[in-house]
CSV table of N, CA and C and ligand atoms in Angstrom, one decimal:
chain,number,residue,atom,x,y,z
G,278,MET,N,0.7,-1.2,0.0
G,278,MET,CA,-0.1,0.0,0.0
G,278,MET,C,0.9,1.3,0.0
G,279,LEU,N,1.9,1.2,0.9
G,279,LEU,CA,2.6,2.6,1.1
G,279,LEU,C,3.8,2.6,-0.1
G,280,LYS,N,3.7,1.6,-1.0
G,280,LYS,CA,4.8,1.5,-2.0
G,280,LYS,C,4.8,2.7,-2.9
G,281,ARG,N,3.8,3.1,-3.2
G,281,ARG,CA,3.6,4.4,-4.0
G,281,ARG,C,4.3,5.6,-3.5
G,282,PHE,N,4.6,5.4,-2.2
G,282,PHE,CA,5.1,6.7,-1.4
G,282,PHE,C,6.7,6.5,-1.2
G,283,TYR,N,7.1,5.3,-1.5
G,283,TYR,CA,8.6,5.0,-1.4
G,283,TYR,C,9.5,5.4,-2.5
G,284,PRO,N,10.6,6.1,-2.2
G,284,PRO,CA,11.5,6.5,-3.2
G,284,PRO,C,12.2,5.3,-3.5
G,285,ASP,N,12.9,5.4,-4.8
G,285,ASP,CA,13.9,4.3,-5.1
G,285,ASP,C,15.3,4.6,-4.3
G,286,ARG,N,15.5,5.7,-4.1
G,286,ARG,CA,16.7,6.1,-3.3
G,286,ARG,C,16.4,7.3,-2.4
G,287,TYR,N,17.1,7.2,-1.2
G,287,TYR,CA,17.0,8.3,-0.2
G,287,TYR,C,18.4,8.7,0.1
G,288,VAL,N,18.7,10.0,-0.1
G,288,VAL,CA,20.0,10.4,0.3
G,288,VAL,C,19.8,11.9,1.0
G,289,LYS,N,21.1,12.3,1.7
G,289,LYS,CA,20.8,13.5,2.5
G,289,LYS,C,20.6,14.6,1.5
G,290,SER,N,21.4,14.8,0.5
G,290,SER,CA,21.3,15.9,-0.6
G,290,SER,C,21.7,15.6,-1.8
G,291,ILE,N,21.2,16.4,-2.8
G,291,ILE,CA,21.7,16.1,-4.3
G,291,ILE,C,23.1,15.8,-4.3
G,292,TYR,N,24.0,16.5,-3.5
G,292,TYR,CA,25.4,16.2,-3.6
G,292,TYR,C,25.7,14.8,-3.2
G,293,ASP,N,25.0,14.0,-2.7
G,293,ASP,CA,25.2,12.6,-2.3
G,293,ASP,C,24.7,11.7,-3.3
G,294,ILE,N,24.2,12.2,-4.3
G,294,ILE,CA,23.7,11.2,-5.4
G,294,ILE,C,24.8,10.7,-6.2
G,295,ASP,N,24.8,9.4,-6.4
G,295,ASP,CA,26.0,8.8,-7.1
G,295,ASP,C,25.6,8.8,-8.7
G,296,LEU,N,26.2,9.9,-9.3
G,296,LEU,CA,25.7,10.0,-10.8
G,296,LEU,C,26.2,8.9,-11.6
G,297,ASN,N,27.3,8.4,-11.3
G,297,ASN,CA,27.8,7.2,-12.1
G,297,ASN,C,26.9,6.0,-12.2
G,298,ASP,N,26.4,5.8,-10.8
G,298,ASP,CA,25.5,4.7,-10.5
G,298,ASP,C,24.2,5.2,-11.3
G,299,LEU,N,23.6,6.3,-11.2
G,299,LEU,CA,22.5,6.6,-11.9
G,299,LEU,C,22.5,6.5,-13.3
G,300,LYS,N,23.7,6.8,-13.9
G,300,LYS,CA,24.0,6.7,-15.3
G,300,LYS,C,23.9,5.1,-15.6
G,301,ALA,N,24.6,4.3,-14.9
G,301,ALA,CA,24.6,3.0,-15.0
G,301,ALA,C,23.3,2.3,-15.1
G,302,SER,N,22.3,2.9,-14.4
G,302,SER,CA,20.9,2.2,-14.2
G,302,SER,C,20.1,2.7,-15.4
G,303,GLY,N,20.8,3.5,-16.4
G,303,GLY,CA,20.2,3.9,-17.5
G,303,GLY,C,19.5,5.2,-17.6
G,304,ILE,N,19.6,6.1,-16.5
G,304,ILE,CA,18.9,7.3,-16.3
G,304,ILE,C,19.7,8.3,-17.2
G,305,LYS,N,19.0,9.1,-18.0
G,305,LYS,CA,19.4,10.1,-18.9
G,305,LYS,C,19.0,11.5,-18.6
G,306,GLY,N,17.7,11.4,-18.0
G,306,GLY,CA,17.1,12.9,-17.8
G,306,GLY,C,16.8,13.0,-16.3
G,307,ILE,N,16.8,14.2,-15.8
G,307,ILE,CA,16.6,14.4,-14.4
G,307,ILE,C,15.6,15.6,-14.2
G,308,ILE,N,14.5,15.3,-13.4
G,308,ILE,CA,13.7,16.3,-13.2
G,308,ILE,C,13.8,16.8,-11.7
G,309,LEU,N,14.2,18.0,-11.6
G,309,LEU,CA,14.6,18.6,-10.2
G,309,LEU,C,13.6,19.4,-9.6
G,310,ASP,N,13.3,19.0,-8.3
G,310,ASP,CA,12.3,20.0,-7.6
G,310,ASP,C,13.2,21.2,-7.2
G,311,LEU,N,12.6,22.4,-7.0
G,311,LEU,CA,13.3,23.5,-6.7
G,311,LEU,C,13.5,23.7,-5.2
G,312,ASP,N,12.4,24.2,-4.5
G,312,ASP,CA,12.5,24.6,-3.1
G,312,ASP,C,12.8,23.4,-2.2
G,313,ASN,N,13.9,23.7,-1.3
G,313,ASN,CA,14.5,22.9,-0.4
G,313,ASN,C,15.0,21.7,-0.9
G,314,THR,N,15.0,21.4,-2.4
G,314,THR,CA,15.8,20.3,-3.1
G,314,THR,C,17.1,20.8,-3.5
G,315,ILE,N,17.1,21.8,-4.4
G,315,ILE,CA,18.3,22.5,-4.9
G,315,ILE,C,18.7,23.6,-4.3
G,316,ILE,N,17.7,24.3,-3.6
G,316,ILE,CA,18.0,25.6,-2.9
G,316,ILE,C,17.0,25.7,-1.8
G,317,ALA,N,17.5,26.5,-0.6
G,317,ALA,CA,16.5,26.5,0.5
G,317,ALA,C,15.5,27.4,0.0
G,318,ARG,N,14.4,27.1,0.5
G,318,ARG,CA,13.1,28.0,0.2
G,318,ARG,C,13.2,29.5,0.5
G,319,ASN,N,14.0,29.9,1.4
G,319,ASN,CA,14.2,31.2,1.7
G,319,ASN,C,15.5,32.0,1.1
G,320,SER,N,15.9,31.3,0.0
G,320,SER,CA,17.1,31.8,-0.6
G,320,SER,C,16.7,32.1,-2.0
G,321,SER,N,17.4,33.2,-2.6
G,321,SER,CA,17.1,33.6,-4.0
G,321,SER,C,18.3,33.5,-4.8
G,322,ILE,N,19.6,33.3,-4.2
G,322,ILE,CA,20.7,33.2,-5.0
G,322,ILE,C,21.2,31.8,-5.1
G,323,ALA,N,21.4,31.3,-6.4
G,323,ALA,CA,22.0,29.9,-6.6
G,323,ALA,C,23.6,29.9,-6.0
G,324,PRO,N,23.7,29.0,-5.1
G,324,PRO,CA,25.2,29.0,-4.6
G,324,PRO,C,26.1,28.1,-5.7
G,325,LYS,N,27.3,28.7,-5.6
G,325,LYS,CA,28.4,28.0,-6.5
G,325,LYS,C,28.4,26.7,-6.6
G,326,GLU,N,28.1,26.0,-5.3
G,326,GLU,CA,28.2,24.6,-5.3
G,326,GLU,C,27.1,24.0,-6.3
G,327,LEU,N,25.9,24.6,-6.2
G,327,LEU,CA,24.7,24.3,-7.0
G,327,LEU,C,25.1,24.3,-8.6
G,328,LYS,N,25.6,25.5,-8.8
G,328,LYS,CA,26.1,25.6,-10.2
G,328,LYS,C,27.1,24.6,-10.7
G,329,LEU,N,28.0,24.3,-9.8
G,329,LEU,CA,29.0,23.3,-10.1
G,329,LEU,C,28.5,21.9,-10.2
G,330,TRP,N,27.5,21.7,-9.6
G,330,TRP,CA,26.8,20.4,-9.5
G,330,TRP,C,26.0,20.1,-10.9
G,331,ILE,N,25.4,21.2,-11.3
G,331,ILE,CA,24.6,21.3,-12.6
G,331,ILE,C,25.5,21.1,-13.7
G,332,LYS,N,26.8,21.8,-13.6
G,332,LYS,CA,27.8,21.6,-14.6
G,332,LYS,C,28.2,20.1,-14.7
G,333,GLU,N,28.2,19.5,-13.5
G,333,GLU,CA,28.6,18.0,-13.5
G,333,GLU,C,27.7,17.2,-14.2
G,334,LEU,N,26.4,17.5,-14.0
G,334,LEU,CA,25.2,16.9,-14.8
G,334,LEU,C,25.5,17.0,-16.1
G,335,SER,N,25.7,18.2,-16.7
G,335,SER,CA,25.7,18.2,-18.2
G,335,SER,C,27.0,17.6,-18.6
G,336,GLU,N,28.0,17.6,-17.8
G,336,GLU,CA,29.2,16.9,-18.2
G,336,GLU,C,29.1,15.4,-18.2
G,337,GLY,N,28.1,15.0,-17.5
G,337,GLY,CA,27.7,13.4,-17.3
G,337,GLY,C,26.7,13.2,-18.4
G,338,ASP,N,26.5,14.2,-19.3
G,338,ASP,CA,25.3,13.9,-20.4
G,338,ASP,C,24.0,13.7,-20.0
G,339,PHE,N,23.7,14.2,-18.6
G,339,PHE,CA,22.3,14.1,-18.3
G,339,PHE,C,21.6,15.4,-18.8
G,340,LYS,N,20.4,15.3,-19.1
G,340,LYS,CA,19.5,16.3,-19.5
G,340,LYS,C,18.8,16.7,-18.1
G,341,ALA,N,18.6,17.8,-17.8
G,341,ALA,CA,18.1,18.2,-16.5
G,341,ALA,C,16.9,19.5,-16.7
G,342,CYS,N,16.0,19.4,-15.9
G,342,CYS,CA,15.1,20.6,-16.0
G,342,CYS,C,14.4,20.8,-14.4
G,343,ILE,N,14.0,21.9,-14.2
G,343,ILE,CA,13.3,22.2,-12.9
G,343,ILE,C,11.7,22.1,-13.1
G,344,LEU,N,11.1,21.3,-12.1
G,344,LEU,CA,9.6,21.1,-12.3
G,344,LEU,C,9.3,21.6,-10.6
G,345,SER,N,8.6,22.7,-10.7
G,345,SER,CA,8.1,23.2,-9.3
G,345,SER,C,6.7,23.7,-9.3
G,346,ASN,N,6.1,23.4,-8.3
G,346,ASN,CA,4.7,23.8,-8.0
G,346,ASN,C,4.7,25.3,-7.8
G,347,ASN,N,5.7,26.0,-7.4
G,347,ASN,CA,5.9,27.4,-7.0
G,347,ASN,C,5.8,28.2,-8.5
G,348,TRP,N,5.5,29.4,-8.3
G,348,TRP,CA,5.2,30.1,-9.6
G,348,TRP,C,5.8,31.5,-9.4
G,349,LYS,N,6.4,31.8,-8.4
G,349,LYS,CA,6.8,33.3,-8.1
G,349,LYS,C,8.0,33.6,-8.9
G,350,ALA,N,8.3,34.8,-9.0
G,350,ALA,CA,9.4,35.3,-9.9
G,350,ALA,C,10.7,34.8,-9.4
G,351,ARG,N,10.9,34.5,-8.0
G,351,ARG,CA,12.1,34.0,-7.6
G,351,ARG,C,12.5,32.5,-8.2
G,352,VAL,N,11.5,31.9,-8.5
G,352,VAL,CA,11.7,30.4,-9.3
G,352,VAL,C,12.4,30.7,-10.6
G,353,SER,N,11.8,31.5,-11.3
G,353,SER,CA,12.3,31.6,-12.6
G,353,SER,C,13.7,32.3,-12.6
G,354,SER,N,13.9,33.2,-11.7
G,354,SER,CA,15.3,33.8,-11.5
G,354,SER,C,16.3,32.7,-11.2
G,355,ILE,N,15.9,31.8,-10.2
G,355,ILE,CA,16.9,30.8,-10.1
G,355,ILE,C,17.2,29.7,-11.1
G,356,ALA,N,16.1,29.5,-11.9
G,356,ALA,CA,16.2,28.6,-13.0
G,356,ALA,C,17.1,29.4,-14.0
G,357,SER,N,17.0,30.6,-14.2
G,357,SER,CA,18.0,31.2,-15.2
G,357,SER,C,19.4,31.4,-14.6
G,358,GLN,N,19.7,31.5,-13.2
G,358,GLN,CA,20.9,31.5,-12.6
G,358,GLN,C,21.6,30.2,-12.9
G,359,VAL,N,20.8,29.1,-12.9
G,359,VAL,CA,21.6,27.8,-13.1
G,359,VAL,C,21.6,27.4,-14.6
G,360,GLU,N,20.8,28.2,-15.3
G,360,GLU,CA,20.7,27.9,-16.8
G,360,GLU,C,20.0,26.6,-17.0
G,361,LEU,N,18.9,26.4,-16.5
G,361,LEU,CA,18.0,25.2,-16.6
G,361,LEU,C,16.6,25.5,-17.0
G,362,PRO,N,16.2,24.7,-17.9
G,362,PRO,CA,14.6,25.0,-18.2
G,362,PRO,C,13.8,24.7,-17.0
G,363,LEU,N,12.7,25.6,-17.0
G,363,LEU,CA,11.8,25.5,-15.9
G,363,LEU,C,10.3,25.2,-16.4
G,364,VAL,N,9.8,24.2,-15.6
G,364,VAL,CA,8.3,24.0,-15.7
G,364,VAL,C,7.8,24.4,-14.5
G,365,ALA,N,7.1,25.6,-14.3
G,365,ALA,CA,6.5,26.2,-13.0
G,365,ALA,C,5.1,25.9,-12.9
G,366,ARG,N,4.5,26.2,-11.8
G,366,ARG,CA,3.1,25.9,-11.4
G,366,ARG,C,2.7,24.6,-11.9
G,367,ALA,N,3.6,23.7,-11.4
G,367,ALA,CA,3.4,22.2,-11.9
G,367,ALA,C,2.1,21.4,-11.4
G,368,ALA,N,1.7,21.8,-10.3
G,368,ALA,CA,0.6,20.9,-9.7
G,368,ALA,C,1.1,19.4,-9.4
G,369,LYS,N,2.3,19.4,-8.9
G,369,LYS,CA,2.7,17.9,-8.6
G,369,LYS,C,1.8,17.6,-7.3
G,370,PRO,N,1.3,16.3,-7.2
G,370,PRO,CA,1.8,15.1,-7.9
G,370,PRO,C,1.2,14.8,-9.1
G,371,ARG,N,0.5,15.6,-9.7
G,371,ARG,CA,-0.2,15.4,-11.1
G,371,ARG,C,0.7,14.7,-12.1
G,372,VAL,N,0.4,13.6,-12.6
G,372,VAL,CA,1.3,13.0,-13.6
G,372,VAL,C,1.6,13.8,-14.8
G,373,LYS,N,0.6,14.7,-15.1
G,373,LYS,CA,0.8,15.5,-16.3
G,373,LYS,C,1.9,16.4,-16.3
G,374,SER,N,2.1,16.9,-15.0
G,374,SER,CA,3.3,17.9,-14.7
G,374,SER,C,4.6,17.2,-14.9
G,375,PHE,N,4.8,15.8,-14.6
G,375,PHE,CA,5.9,15.2,-14.8
G,375,PHE,C,6.1,14.8,-16.4
G,376,LYS,N,4.9,14.5,-17.2
G,376,LYS,CA,5.0,14.4,-18.5
G,376,LYS,C,5.4,15.7,-19.3
G,377,ARG,N,5.1,16.9,-18.7
G,377,ARG,CA,5.5,18.2,-19.4
G,377,ARG,C,7.0,18.3,-19.2
G,378,ALA,N,7.4,17.9,-18.0
G,378,ALA,CA,9.0,18.0,-17.9
G,378,ALA,C,9.8,17.0,-18.8
G,379,MET,N,9.1,15.9,-19.0
G,379,MET,CA,9.8,14.9,-19.8
G,379,MET,C,9.8,15.3,-21.2
G,380,CYS,N,8.7,16.0,-21.6
G,380,CYS,CA,8.8,16.6,-22.9
G,380,CYS,C,9.9,17.6,-23.1
G,381,VAL,N,10.1,18.4,-22.1
G,381,VAL,CA,11.2,19.2,-22.1
G,381,VAL,C,12.7,18.5,-22.3
G,382,LEU,N,12.7,17.4,-21.5
G,382,LEU,CA,14.0,16.6,-21.5
G,382,LEU,C,14.1,15.8,-22.8
G,383,GLY,N,13.2,15.4,-23.3
G,383,GLY,CA,13.1,14.4,-24.4
G,383,GLY,C,13.6,13.2,-24.0
G,384,THR,N,13.2,12.6,-22.8
G,384,THR,CA,13.6,11.3,-22.3
G,384,THR,C,12.4,10.6,-22.0
G,385,GLY,N,12.4,9.1,-22.0
G,385,GLY,CA,11.4,8.3,-21.8
G,385,GLY,C,11.4,7.8,-20.3
G,386,TYR,N,10.3,7.0,-20.1
G,386,TYR,CA,10.0,6.7,-18.6
G,386,TYR,C,11.1,6.1,-17.8
G,387,ASN,N,11.6,5.2,-18.5
G,387,ASN,CA,12.9,4.3,-17.9
G,387,ASN,C,14.1,5.1,-17.9
G,388,GLU,N,14.1,6.2,-18.4
G,388,GLU,CA,15.4,7.0,-18.5
G,388,GLU,C,15.2,8.2,-17.7
G,389,THR,N,14.3,8.4,-16.9
G,389,THR,CA,14.1,9.6,-16.2
G,389,THR,C,14.0,9.5,-14.7
G,390,ALA,N,14.6,10.4,-14.1
G,390,ALA,CA,14.6,10.4,-12.6
G,390,ALA,C,13.9,11.6,-12.1
G,391,VAL,N,13.3,11.6,-11.0
G,391,VAL,CA,12.7,12.7,-10.3
G,391,VAL,C,13.6,12.7,-8.9
G,392,ILE,N,14.1,14.1,-8.6
G,392,ILE,CA,14.6,14.4,-7.4
G,392,ILE,C,13.9,15.4,-6.7
G,393,GLY,N,13.5,15.1,-5.4
G,393,GLY,CA,12.7,16.1,-4.7
G,393,GLY,C,12.8,15.9,-3.1
G,394,ASP,N,12.2,16.8,-2.5
G,394,ASP,CA,12.4,16.8,-0.8
G,394,ASP,C,11.1,16.3,-0.3
G,395,GLN,N,9.9,16.1,-1.1
G,395,GLN,CA,8.6,15.8,-0.5
G,395,GLN,C,8.1,14.5,-1.1
G,396,VAL,N,7.7,13.7,-0.1
G,396,VAL,CA,7.1,12.4,-0.3
G,396,VAL,C,5.8,12.6,-1.3
G,397,PHE,N,4.9,13.3,-0.8
G,397,PHE,CA,3.6,13.4,-1.4
G,397,PHE,C,3.5,14.2,-2.7
G,398,THR,N,4.5,14.9,-3.1
G,398,THR,CA,4.6,15.7,-4.3
G,398,THR,C,5.5,15.0,-5.3
G,399,ASP,N,6.8,15.1,-4.8
G,399,ASP,CA,7.9,14.6,-5.8
G,399,ASP,C,7.9,13.0,-5.8
G,400,VAL,N,8.0,12.4,-4.8
G,400,VAL,CA,8.1,10.9,-4.8
G,400,VAL,C,6.8,10.3,-5.3
G,401,PHE,N,5.7,10.5,-4.7
G,401,PHE,CA,4.5,9.9,-5.0
G,401,PHE,C,4.2,10.3,-6.5
G,402,GLY,N,4.3,11.5,-6.9
G,402,GLY,CA,3.9,11.9,-8.2
G,402,GLY,C,4.8,11.2,-9.4
G,403,GLY,N,6.2,11.2,-8.9
G,403,GLY,CA,7.1,10.5,-9.7
G,403,GLY,C,6.9,9.0,-10.0
G,404,ASN,N,6.5,8.4,-8.8
G,404,ASN,CA,6.2,7.0,-8.9
G,404,ASN,C,4.8,6.7,-9.6
G,405,LEU,N,4.0,7.7,-9.5
G,405,LEU,CA,2.7,7.5,-10.4
G,405,LEU,C,3.0,7.5,-12.0
G,406,ALA,N,4.0,8.5,-12.2
G,406,ALA,CA,4.3,8.7,-13.7
G,406,ALA,C,5.3,7.5,-14.1
G,407,GLY,N,5.7,6.7,-13.3
G,407,GLY,CA,6.4,5.6,-13.5
G,407,GLY,C,7.9,5.8,-13.8
G,408,LEU,N,8.4,7.0,-13.0
G,408,LEU,CA,9.9,7.3,-13.1
G,408,LEU,C,10.6,6.9,-11.8
G,409,HIS,N,12.0,6.9,-11.9
G,409,HIS,CA,12.8,6.7,-10.9
G,409,HIS,C,12.8,7.7,-10.0
G,410,THR,N,12.7,7.5,-8.6
G,410,THR,CA,12.5,8.7,-7.7
G,410,THR,C,13.5,8.6,-6.6
G,411,ILE,N,14.0,9.8,-6.4
G,411,ILE,CA,15.1,10.0,-5.4
G,411,ILE,C,14.6,11.2,-4.3
G,412,LEU,N,14.7,10.8,-3.2
G,412,LEU,CA,14.2,11.6,-2.0
G,412,LEU,C,15.4,12.2,-1.5
G,413,VAL,N,15.4,13.4,-1.2
G,413,VAL,CA,16.5,14.2,-0.4
G,413,VAL,C,15.9,14.8,0.8
G,414,MET,N,16.7,15.0,1.8
G,414,MET,CA,16.2,15.6,2.9
G,414,MET,C,16.0,17.3,2.7
G,415,PRO,N,14.9,17.8,3.2
G,415,PRO,CA,14.8,19.3,2.8
G,415,PRO,C,16.1,20.1,3.4
G,416,MET,N,16.2,21.1,2.6
G,416,MET,CA,17.6,22.0,2.8
G,416,MET,C,17.2,23.1,3.9
G,417,SER,N,16.0,23.2,4.2
G,417,SER,CA,15.8,24.3,5.3
G,417,SER,C,14.3,23.9,5.9
G,418,ASN,N,14.0,24.5,6.9
G,418,ASN,CA,12.7,24.3,7.6
G,418,ASN,C,11.7,25.5,7.1
G,419,HIS,N,12.0,26.3,6.2
G,419,HIS,CA,11.1,27.2,5.7
G,419,HIS,C,10.2,26.6,4.8
G,420,GLU,N,8.9,26.3,5.3
G,420,GLU,CA,8.0,25.7,4.4
G,420,GLU,C,6.7,26.3,4.4
G,421,ALA,N,5.9,25.9,3.3
G,421,ALA,CA,4.4,26.3,3.4
G,421,ALA,C,3.7,25.5,4.5
G,422,PHE,N,2.6,26.2,5.0
G,422,PHE,CA,1.9,25.6,6.1
G,422,PHE,C,1.4,24.1,5.7
G,423,HIS,N,0.9,23.9,4.8
G,423,HIS,CA,0.5,22.4,4.4
G,423,HIS,C,1.6,21.6,4.3
G,424,THR,N,2.8,22.0,3.9
G,424,THR,CA,3.9,21.1,3.9
G,424,THR,C,4.3,20.7,5.3
G,425,LYS,N,4.1,21.5,6.2
G,425,LYS,CA,4.6,21.4,7.6
G,425,LYS,C,3.6,20.3,8.1
G,426,ILE,N,2.5,20.4,7.8
G,426,ILE,CA,1.5,19.3,8.3
G,426,ILE,C,1.8,17.9,7.6
G,427,LEU,N,2.1,18.0,6.3
G,427,LEU,CA,2.4,16.6,5.7
G,427,LEU,C,3.6,16.1,6.2
G,428,ARG,N,4.6,16.8,6.7
G,428,ARG,CA,5.9,16.3,7.2
G,428,ARG,C,5.7,15.2,8.2
G,429,ARG,N,4.8,15.4,9.0
G,429,ARG,CA,4.5,14.4,10.0
G,429,ARG,C,4.2,13.0,9.5
G,430,PHE,N,3.3,12.8,8.4
G,430,PHE,CA,3.0,11.8,7.8
G,430,PHE,C,4.3,11.2,7.0
G,431,GLU,N,4.9,12.1,6.6
G,431,GLU,CA,6.2,11.8,5.6
G,431,GLU,C,7.3,11.1,6.5
G,432,ARG,N,7.4,11.7,7.8
G,432,ARG,CA,8.4,11.0,8.6
G,432,ARG,C,8.1,9.4,8.8
G,433,ARG,N,6.7,9.2,9.1
G,433,ARG,CA,6.4,7.8,9.3
G,433,ARG,C,6.8,7.1,8.1
G,434,ILE,N,6.5,7.5,7.0
G,434,ILE,CA,6.7,6.8,5.6
G,434,ILE,C,8.3,6.5,5.4
G,435,ILE,N,9.1,7.5,5.7
G,435,ILE,CA,10.4,7.5,5.8
G,435,ILE,C,11.0,6.4,6.8
G,436,LYS,N,10.4,6.6,7.8
G,436,LYS,CA,10.9,5.5,8.9
G,436,LYS,C,10.6,4.1,8.4
G,437,ARG,N,9.5,3.8,7.9
G,437,ARG,CA,9.3,2.5,7.3
G,437,ARG,C,10.1,2.2,6.1
G,438,TRP,N,10.4,3.1,5.4
G,438,TRP,CA,11.4,2.9,4.2
G,438,TRP,C,12.6,2.4,4.8
G,439,LEU,N,13.1,3.1,5.7
G,439,LEU,CA,14.5,2.8,6.3
G,439,LEU,C,14.6,1.6,7.0
G,440,ASN,N,13.5,1.1,7.6
G,440,ASN,CA,13.4,-0.2,8.2
G,440,ASN,C,13.4,-1.1,7.2
G,441,ILE,N,12.6,-1.1,6.1
G,441,ILE,CA,12.7,-2.2,5.0
G,441,ILE,C,13.9,-2.2,4.3
G,442,ASN,N,14.7,-1.2,4.1
G,442,ASN,CA,15.7,-1.1,3.3
G,442,ASN,C,17.1,-1.4,4.2
G,443,ASN,N,16.9,-1.3,5.5
G,443,ASN,CA,18.3,-1.7,6.2
G,443,ASN,C,18.3,-3.1,6.5
G,444,ARG,N,17.0,-3.8,6.4
G,444,ARG,CA,17.1,-5.3,6.5
G,444,ARG,C,17.8,-6.0,5.5
G,445,HIS,N,18.0,-5.4,4.2
G,445,HIS,CA,18.7,-6.1,3.3
G,445,HIS,C,20.3,-5.9,3.4
S,736,LIG,MG1,10.6,20.9,-2.6
């Protein structure tokens, strides 16, 4: 039952993702959440570390784009700072939004990964769309009110995921 909410991978941050391993598993396109995944929700300046990581993606021949439910000017500013295409106002977890991002990337279901900090939008939506899902820990605790409420349920799911995955 909970399977739809489980990520394929769970890491501390985007910087802990093994890109070589991702490549080896056939991933060519990466859909990135913005808030608290690649940048803290209260920050408007893309840090150098992030720019370098995105450079690493393109050097590794990954296609990448940002998929965000946010629509504010800050989001498009960050997308242009890191020079990535943006699909904003996405309405994740709706499958349609992931399809829009895949159109931008030009990659298929088996070749696309979703990276995000939220179980109920990024992971659940990515799973529904049939994509590889990677959960990261949120970069800050600046969150929308509804996100804060969902975090409680999220913690339980992550705990179970960790229990299952540590058994192997
Ligand atoms: Mg987020």
